[in-house]
Short mmCIF file of C-alpha atoms and ligand atoms in Angstrom, two decimals:
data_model
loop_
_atom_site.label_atom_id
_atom_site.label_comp_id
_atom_site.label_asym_id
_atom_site.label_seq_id
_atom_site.Cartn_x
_atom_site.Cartn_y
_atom_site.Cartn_z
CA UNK A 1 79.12 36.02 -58.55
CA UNK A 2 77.61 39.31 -57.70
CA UNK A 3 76.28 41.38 -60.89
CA UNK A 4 78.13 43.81 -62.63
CA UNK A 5 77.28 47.38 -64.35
CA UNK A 6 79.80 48.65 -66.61
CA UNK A 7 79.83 52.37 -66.70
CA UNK A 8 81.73 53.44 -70.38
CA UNK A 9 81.91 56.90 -72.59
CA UNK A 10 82.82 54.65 -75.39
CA UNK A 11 86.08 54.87 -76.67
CA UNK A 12 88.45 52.61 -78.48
CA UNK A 13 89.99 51.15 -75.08
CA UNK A 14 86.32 50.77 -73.25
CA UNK A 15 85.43 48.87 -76.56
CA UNK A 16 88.51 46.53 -76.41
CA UNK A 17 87.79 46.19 -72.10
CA UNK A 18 84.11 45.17 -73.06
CA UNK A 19 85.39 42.49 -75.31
CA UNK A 20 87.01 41.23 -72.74
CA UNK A 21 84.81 40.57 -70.13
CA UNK A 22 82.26 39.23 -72.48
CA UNK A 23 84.89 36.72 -73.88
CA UNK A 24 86.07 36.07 -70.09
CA UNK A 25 82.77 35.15 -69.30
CA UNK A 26 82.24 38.39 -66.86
CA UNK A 27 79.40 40.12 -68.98
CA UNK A 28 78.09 43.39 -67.42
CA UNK A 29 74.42 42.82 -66.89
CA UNK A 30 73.81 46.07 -67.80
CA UNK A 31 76.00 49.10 -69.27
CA UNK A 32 75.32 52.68 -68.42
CA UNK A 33 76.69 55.38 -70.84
CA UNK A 34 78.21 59.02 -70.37
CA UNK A 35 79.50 61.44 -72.68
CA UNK A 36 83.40 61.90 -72.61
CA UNK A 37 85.60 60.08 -75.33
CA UNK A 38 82.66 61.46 -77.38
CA UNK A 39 79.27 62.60 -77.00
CA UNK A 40 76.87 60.81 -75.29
CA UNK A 41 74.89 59.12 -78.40
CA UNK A 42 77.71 58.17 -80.22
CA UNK A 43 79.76 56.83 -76.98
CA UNK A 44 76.18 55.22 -76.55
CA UNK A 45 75.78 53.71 -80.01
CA UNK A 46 79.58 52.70 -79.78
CA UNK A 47 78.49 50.52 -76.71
CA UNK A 48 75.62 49.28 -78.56
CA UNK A 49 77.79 47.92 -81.23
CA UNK A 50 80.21 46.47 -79.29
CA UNK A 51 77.67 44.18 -77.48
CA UNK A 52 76.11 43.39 -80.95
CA UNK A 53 79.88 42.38 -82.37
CA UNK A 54 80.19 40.38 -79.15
CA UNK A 55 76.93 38.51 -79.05
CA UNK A 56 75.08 40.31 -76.54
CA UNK A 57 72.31 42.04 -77.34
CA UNK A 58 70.65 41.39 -75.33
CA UNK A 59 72.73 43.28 -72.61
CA UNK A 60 70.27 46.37 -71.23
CA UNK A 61 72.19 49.80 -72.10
CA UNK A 62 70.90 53.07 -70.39
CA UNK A 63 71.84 56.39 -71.30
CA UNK A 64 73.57 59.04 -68.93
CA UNK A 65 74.88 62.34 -68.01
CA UNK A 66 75.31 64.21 -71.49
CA UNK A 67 77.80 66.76 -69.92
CA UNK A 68 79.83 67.13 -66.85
CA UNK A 69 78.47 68.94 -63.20
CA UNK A 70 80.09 71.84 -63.66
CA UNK A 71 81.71 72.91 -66.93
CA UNK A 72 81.55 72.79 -70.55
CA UNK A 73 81.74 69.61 -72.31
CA UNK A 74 85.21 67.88 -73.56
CA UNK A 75 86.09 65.23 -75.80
CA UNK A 76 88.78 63.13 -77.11
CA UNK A 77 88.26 62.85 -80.24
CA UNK A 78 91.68 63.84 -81.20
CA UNK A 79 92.56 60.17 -79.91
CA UNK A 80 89.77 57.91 -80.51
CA UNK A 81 88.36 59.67 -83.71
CA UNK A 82 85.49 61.25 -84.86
CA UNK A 83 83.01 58.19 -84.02
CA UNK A 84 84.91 56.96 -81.23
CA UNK A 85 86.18 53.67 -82.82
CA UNK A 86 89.14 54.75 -84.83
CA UNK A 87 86.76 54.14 -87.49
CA UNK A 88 86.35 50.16 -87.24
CA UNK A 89 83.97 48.00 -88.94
CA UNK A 90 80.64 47.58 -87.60
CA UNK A 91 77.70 45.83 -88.35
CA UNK A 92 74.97 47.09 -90.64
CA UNK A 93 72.69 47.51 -88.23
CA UNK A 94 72.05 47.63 -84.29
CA UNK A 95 69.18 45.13 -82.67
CA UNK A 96 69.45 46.95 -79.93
CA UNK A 97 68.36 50.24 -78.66
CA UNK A 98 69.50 52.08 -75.39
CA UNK A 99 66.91 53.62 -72.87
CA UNK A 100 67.42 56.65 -71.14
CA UNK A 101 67.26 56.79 -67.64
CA UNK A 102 71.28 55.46 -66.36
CA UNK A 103 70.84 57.60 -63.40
CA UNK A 104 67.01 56.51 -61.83
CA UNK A 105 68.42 52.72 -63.20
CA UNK A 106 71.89 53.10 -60.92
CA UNK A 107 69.15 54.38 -57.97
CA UNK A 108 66.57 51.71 -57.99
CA UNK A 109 69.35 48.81 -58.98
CA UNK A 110 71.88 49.65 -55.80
CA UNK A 111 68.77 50.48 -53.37
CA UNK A 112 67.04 47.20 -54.10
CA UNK A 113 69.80 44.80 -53.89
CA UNK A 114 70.75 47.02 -50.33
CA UNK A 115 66.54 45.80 -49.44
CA UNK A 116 67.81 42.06 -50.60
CA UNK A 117 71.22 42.21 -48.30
CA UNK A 118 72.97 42.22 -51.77
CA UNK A 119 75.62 44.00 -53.40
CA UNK A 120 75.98 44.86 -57.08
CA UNK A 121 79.35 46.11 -58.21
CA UNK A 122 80.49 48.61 -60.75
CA UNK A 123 83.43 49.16 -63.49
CA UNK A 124 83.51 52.97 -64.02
CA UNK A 125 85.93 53.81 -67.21
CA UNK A 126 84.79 57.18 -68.14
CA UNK A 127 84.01 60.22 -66.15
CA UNK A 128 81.83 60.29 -63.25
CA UNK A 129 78.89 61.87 -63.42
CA UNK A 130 76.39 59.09 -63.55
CA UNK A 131 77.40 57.38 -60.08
CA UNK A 132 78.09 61.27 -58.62
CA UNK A 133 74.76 61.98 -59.68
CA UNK A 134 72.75 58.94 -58.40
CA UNK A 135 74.95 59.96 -54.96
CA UNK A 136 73.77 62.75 -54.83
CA UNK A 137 70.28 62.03 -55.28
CA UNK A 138 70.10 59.09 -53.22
CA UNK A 139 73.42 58.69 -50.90
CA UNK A 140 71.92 55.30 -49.63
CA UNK A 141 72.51 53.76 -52.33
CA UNK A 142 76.31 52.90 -50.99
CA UNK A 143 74.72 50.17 -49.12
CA UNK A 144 74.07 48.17 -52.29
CA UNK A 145 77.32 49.10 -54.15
CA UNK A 146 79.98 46.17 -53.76
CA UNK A 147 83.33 46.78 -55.59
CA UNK A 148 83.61 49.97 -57.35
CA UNK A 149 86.35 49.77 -59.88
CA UNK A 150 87.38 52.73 -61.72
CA UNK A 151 90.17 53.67 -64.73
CA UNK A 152 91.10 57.00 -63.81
CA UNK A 153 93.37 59.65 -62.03
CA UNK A 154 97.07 59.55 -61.37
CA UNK A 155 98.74 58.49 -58.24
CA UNK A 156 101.78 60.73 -58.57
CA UNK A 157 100.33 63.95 -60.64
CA UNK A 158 101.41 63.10 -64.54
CA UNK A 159 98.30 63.42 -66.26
CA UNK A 160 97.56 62.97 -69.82
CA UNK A 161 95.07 65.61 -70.63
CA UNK A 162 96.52 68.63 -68.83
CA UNK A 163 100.27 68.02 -67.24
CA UNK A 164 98.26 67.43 -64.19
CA UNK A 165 95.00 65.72 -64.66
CA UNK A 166 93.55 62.61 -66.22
CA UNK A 167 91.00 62.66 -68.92
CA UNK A 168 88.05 60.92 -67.01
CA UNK A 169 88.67 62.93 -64.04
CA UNK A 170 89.55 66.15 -65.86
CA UNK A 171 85.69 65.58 -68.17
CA UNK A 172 84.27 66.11 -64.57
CA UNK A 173 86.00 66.95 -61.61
CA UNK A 174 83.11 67.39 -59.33
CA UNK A 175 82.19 64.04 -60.27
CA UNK A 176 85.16 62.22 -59.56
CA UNK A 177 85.63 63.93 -55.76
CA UNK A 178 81.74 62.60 -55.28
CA UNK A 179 82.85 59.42 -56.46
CA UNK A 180 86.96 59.33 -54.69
CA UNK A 181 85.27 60.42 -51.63
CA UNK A 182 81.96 58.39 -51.04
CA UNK A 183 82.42 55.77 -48.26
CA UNK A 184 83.09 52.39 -50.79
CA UNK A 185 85.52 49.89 -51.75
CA UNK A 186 86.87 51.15 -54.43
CA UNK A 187 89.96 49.67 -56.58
CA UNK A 188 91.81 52.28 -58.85
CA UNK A 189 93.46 52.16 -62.21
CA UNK A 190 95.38 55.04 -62.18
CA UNK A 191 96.80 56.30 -65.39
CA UNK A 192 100.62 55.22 -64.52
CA UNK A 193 99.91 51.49 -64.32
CA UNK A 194 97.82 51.27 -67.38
CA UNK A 195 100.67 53.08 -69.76
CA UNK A 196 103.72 51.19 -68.35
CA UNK A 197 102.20 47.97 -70.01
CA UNK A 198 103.06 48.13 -73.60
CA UNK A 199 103.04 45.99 -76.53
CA UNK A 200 105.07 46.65 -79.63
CA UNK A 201 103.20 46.22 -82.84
CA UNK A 202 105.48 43.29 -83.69
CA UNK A 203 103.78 41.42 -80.47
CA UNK A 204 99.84 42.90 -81.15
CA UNK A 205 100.18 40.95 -84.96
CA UNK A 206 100.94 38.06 -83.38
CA UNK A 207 98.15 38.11 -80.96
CA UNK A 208 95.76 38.07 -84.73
CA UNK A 209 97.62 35.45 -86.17
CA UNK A 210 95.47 32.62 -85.30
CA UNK A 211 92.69 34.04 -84.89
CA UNK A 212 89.54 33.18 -87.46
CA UNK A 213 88.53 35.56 -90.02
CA UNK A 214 85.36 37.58 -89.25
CA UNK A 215 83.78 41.01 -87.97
CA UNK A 216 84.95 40.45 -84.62
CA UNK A 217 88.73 40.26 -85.99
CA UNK A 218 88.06 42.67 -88.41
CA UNK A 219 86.38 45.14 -85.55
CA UNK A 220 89.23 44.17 -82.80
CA UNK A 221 92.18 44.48 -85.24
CA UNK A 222 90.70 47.91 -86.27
CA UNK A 223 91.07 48.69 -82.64
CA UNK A 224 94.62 47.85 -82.00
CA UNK A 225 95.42 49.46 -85.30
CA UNK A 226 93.99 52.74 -84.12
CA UNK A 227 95.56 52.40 -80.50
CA UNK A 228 98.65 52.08 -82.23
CA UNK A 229 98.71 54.97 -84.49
CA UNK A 230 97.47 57.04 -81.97
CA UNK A 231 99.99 56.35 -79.30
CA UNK A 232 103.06 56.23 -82.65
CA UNK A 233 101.37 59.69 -82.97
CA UNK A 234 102.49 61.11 -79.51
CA UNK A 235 106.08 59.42 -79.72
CA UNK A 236 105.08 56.50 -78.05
CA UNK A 237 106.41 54.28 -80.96
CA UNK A 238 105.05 51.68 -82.50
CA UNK A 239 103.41 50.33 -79.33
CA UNK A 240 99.44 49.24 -77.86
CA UNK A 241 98.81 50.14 -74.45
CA UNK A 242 95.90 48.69 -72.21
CA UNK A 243 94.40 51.62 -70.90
CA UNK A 244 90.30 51.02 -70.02
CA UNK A 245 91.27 47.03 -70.16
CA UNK A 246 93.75 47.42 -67.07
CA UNK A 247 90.68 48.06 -65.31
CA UNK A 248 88.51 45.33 -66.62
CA UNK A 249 91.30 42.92 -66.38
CA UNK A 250 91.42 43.59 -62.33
CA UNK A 251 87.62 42.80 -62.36
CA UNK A 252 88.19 39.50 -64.42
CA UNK A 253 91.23 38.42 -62.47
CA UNK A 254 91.85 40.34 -59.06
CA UNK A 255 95.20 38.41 -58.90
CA UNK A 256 96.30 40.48 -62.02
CA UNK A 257 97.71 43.15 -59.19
CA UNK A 258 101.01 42.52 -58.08
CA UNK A 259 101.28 46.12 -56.31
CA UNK A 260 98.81 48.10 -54.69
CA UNK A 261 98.62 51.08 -52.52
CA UNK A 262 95.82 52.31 -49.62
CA UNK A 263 95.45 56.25 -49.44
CA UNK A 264 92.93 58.72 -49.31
CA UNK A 265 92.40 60.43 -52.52
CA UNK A 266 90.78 63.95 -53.10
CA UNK A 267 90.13 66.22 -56.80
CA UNK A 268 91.73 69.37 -56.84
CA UNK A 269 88.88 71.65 -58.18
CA UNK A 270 90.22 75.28 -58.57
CA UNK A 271 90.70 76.36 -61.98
CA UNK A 272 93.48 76.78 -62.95
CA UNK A 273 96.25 74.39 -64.06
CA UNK A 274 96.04 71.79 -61.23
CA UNK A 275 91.92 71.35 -61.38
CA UNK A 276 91.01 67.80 -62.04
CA UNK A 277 94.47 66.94 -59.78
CA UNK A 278 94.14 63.57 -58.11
CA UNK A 279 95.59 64.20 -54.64
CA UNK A 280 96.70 60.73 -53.64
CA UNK A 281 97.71 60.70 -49.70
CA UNK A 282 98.92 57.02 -48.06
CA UNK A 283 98.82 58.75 -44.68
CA UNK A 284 95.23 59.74 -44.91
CA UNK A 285 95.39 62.99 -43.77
CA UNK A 286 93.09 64.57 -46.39
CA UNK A 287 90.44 62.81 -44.52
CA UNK A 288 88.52 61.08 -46.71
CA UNK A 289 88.24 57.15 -47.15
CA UNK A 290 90.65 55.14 -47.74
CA UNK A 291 91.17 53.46 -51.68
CA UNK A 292 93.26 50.73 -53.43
CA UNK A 293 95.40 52.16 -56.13
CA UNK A 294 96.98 49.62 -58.48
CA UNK A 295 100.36 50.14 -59.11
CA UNK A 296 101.55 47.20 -61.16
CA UNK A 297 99.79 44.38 -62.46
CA UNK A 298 101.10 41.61 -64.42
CA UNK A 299 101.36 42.00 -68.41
CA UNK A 300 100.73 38.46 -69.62
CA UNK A 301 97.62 38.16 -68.04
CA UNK A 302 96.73 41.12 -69.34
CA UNK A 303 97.49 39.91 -72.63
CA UNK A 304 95.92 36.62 -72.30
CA UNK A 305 92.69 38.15 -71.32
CA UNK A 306 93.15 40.20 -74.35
CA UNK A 307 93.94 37.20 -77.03
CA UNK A 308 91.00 36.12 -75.35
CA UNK A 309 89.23 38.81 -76.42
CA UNK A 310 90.13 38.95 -80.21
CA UNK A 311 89.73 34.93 -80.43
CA UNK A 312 86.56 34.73 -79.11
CA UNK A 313 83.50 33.93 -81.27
CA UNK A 314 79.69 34.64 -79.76
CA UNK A 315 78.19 31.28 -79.44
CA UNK A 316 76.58 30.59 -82.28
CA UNK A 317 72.32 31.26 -81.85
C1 LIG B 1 90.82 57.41 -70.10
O1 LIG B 1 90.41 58.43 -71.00
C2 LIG B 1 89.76 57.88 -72.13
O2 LIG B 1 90.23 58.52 -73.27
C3 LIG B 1 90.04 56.41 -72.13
O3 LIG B 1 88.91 55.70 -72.66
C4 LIG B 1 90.27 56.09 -70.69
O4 LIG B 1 89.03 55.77 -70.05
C5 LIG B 1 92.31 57.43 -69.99
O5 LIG B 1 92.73 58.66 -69.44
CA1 LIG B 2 86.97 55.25 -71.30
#
């Protein structure tokens, strides 16, 4: 299988999608971070920890863009908390430290597999300035990008940061129309698909129930618990949705997608109250290239990948 880069601000959800590809076996062989969820040393150190809680240290982590292309800096803070983990356990300490230099790493990685006749892929669940950047600098790197699969955007315009835009394309709008609009193969997780798959709390327990004692449970149930106060907290009741892991999942297990759409897909950048709009057109007549968007993928893989996730144990070294 081709190699993968995960791309993460390090949030609660990226944390629980990381889990699961390491326990499915689909490792990133090497993370790149980005501020958004929350800054860029804690999203950073939140990445750190999850690889040390999963068994991989020994996964190379470079840090990114500390703030978006063109505007002040957000957060979410309000929904992941103030470290980024809803607070969960971690281990006393880190093995393993981060370098900084995501955006010459993205360069030289894409560029030399394009001089081997490879591809590398990507798994982009933050905002987009790291791959927007490493465009712009070196645009021939799309010749060694495989699959790019990214969480973000809406298809039909209900955001959940503004009543128009999603939070990893709102962070950085200029970013994300680099990124919608390069010529790849890129695979969307819009917001809509990743919020109509939920799990009442009643159904999350369960998933713990057999699952052995130990930091990982400790750190994954910590997760879920915060996922599920936070969404109780905006009405959503008692429910766990699979927001960053949607996107993982469809890396994992392609066959996850039961409905999919092709369209061109553009930002809307004015300010005002539509910037950071994803303009989703099947027709194509914004002009740019054509994408995948998911539109419905199948919940008990999802889960399954998930159990997965909490059961697993890193083999023991
Ligand atoms: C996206 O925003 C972040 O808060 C989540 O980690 C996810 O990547 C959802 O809009
Ligand atoms: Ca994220």
């Amino acid at each position: 299988t081709r190699k993968l880069i995960l791309d993460s601000d390090g949030g609660v959800d990226d944390a629980q999608a990381l889990l699961m590809l390491i326990a499915a076996g689909r490792t990133p062989d090497a993370i790149t971070t980005v501020f958004g969820n929350v800054g860029l040393d804690a999203a950073t150190r939140n990445l750190l920890t999850v690889l040390a809680v999963g068994g991989r240290p020994d996964v190379p982590v470079h840090k990114g863009a500390a703030r978006p292309l063109n505007q002040p800096v957000i957060d979410a803070k309000y929904i992941h908390g103030e470290d980024g983990l809803g607070g969960a356990p971690r281990p006393e300490t880190i093995p393993q430290t981060a370098s900084d230099n995501a955006v010459a790493f993205l360069i030289d990685t894409f560029l030399a597999a394009a001089s081997a006749g490879e591809k590398v892929d990507i798994l982009m669940i933050g905002p987009f300035t790291n791959l927007a950047l490493a465009l712009r600098l070196e645009p021939a790197i799309v010749a060694g990008i495989g699959q790019l699969t990214i969480m973000g955007g809406t298809i039909y315009g209900r955001g959940n940061t503004t009543p128009a835009a999603e939070f990893n394309v709102y962070a950085d709008p200029e970013a994300a129309q680099i990124v919608f609009t390069a010529p790849l193969d890129i695979v969307i997780a819009p917001w809509e698909p990743c919020v109509t798959h939920n799990m009442t709390g009643a159904e999350v327990d369960t998933l713990f129930a057999d699952v052995p004692d130990g930091l990982e449970k400790d750190f994954s149930l910590a997760l879920a618990a915060h996922a599920r106060q936070t969404i109780a907290g905006y009405g959503g009741g008692d429910n766990f949705r699979f927001v960053d892991p949607l996107a993982a999942a469809a890396v994992i297990a392609p066959d996850i997608v039961t409905k999919s759409t092709r369209a061109s897909v553009d930002v809307a950048l004015a300010p005002g109250i539509t910037r950071g709009m994803t303009v989703v057109d099947p027709s194509g007549r914004l002009g740019t290239p054509m994408v995948t968007l998911i539109e419905e993928a199948r919940l008990d893989q999802l889960v399954a990948l998930y159990r997965a996730s909490i059961a697993f144990r890193p083999a023991a070294t």
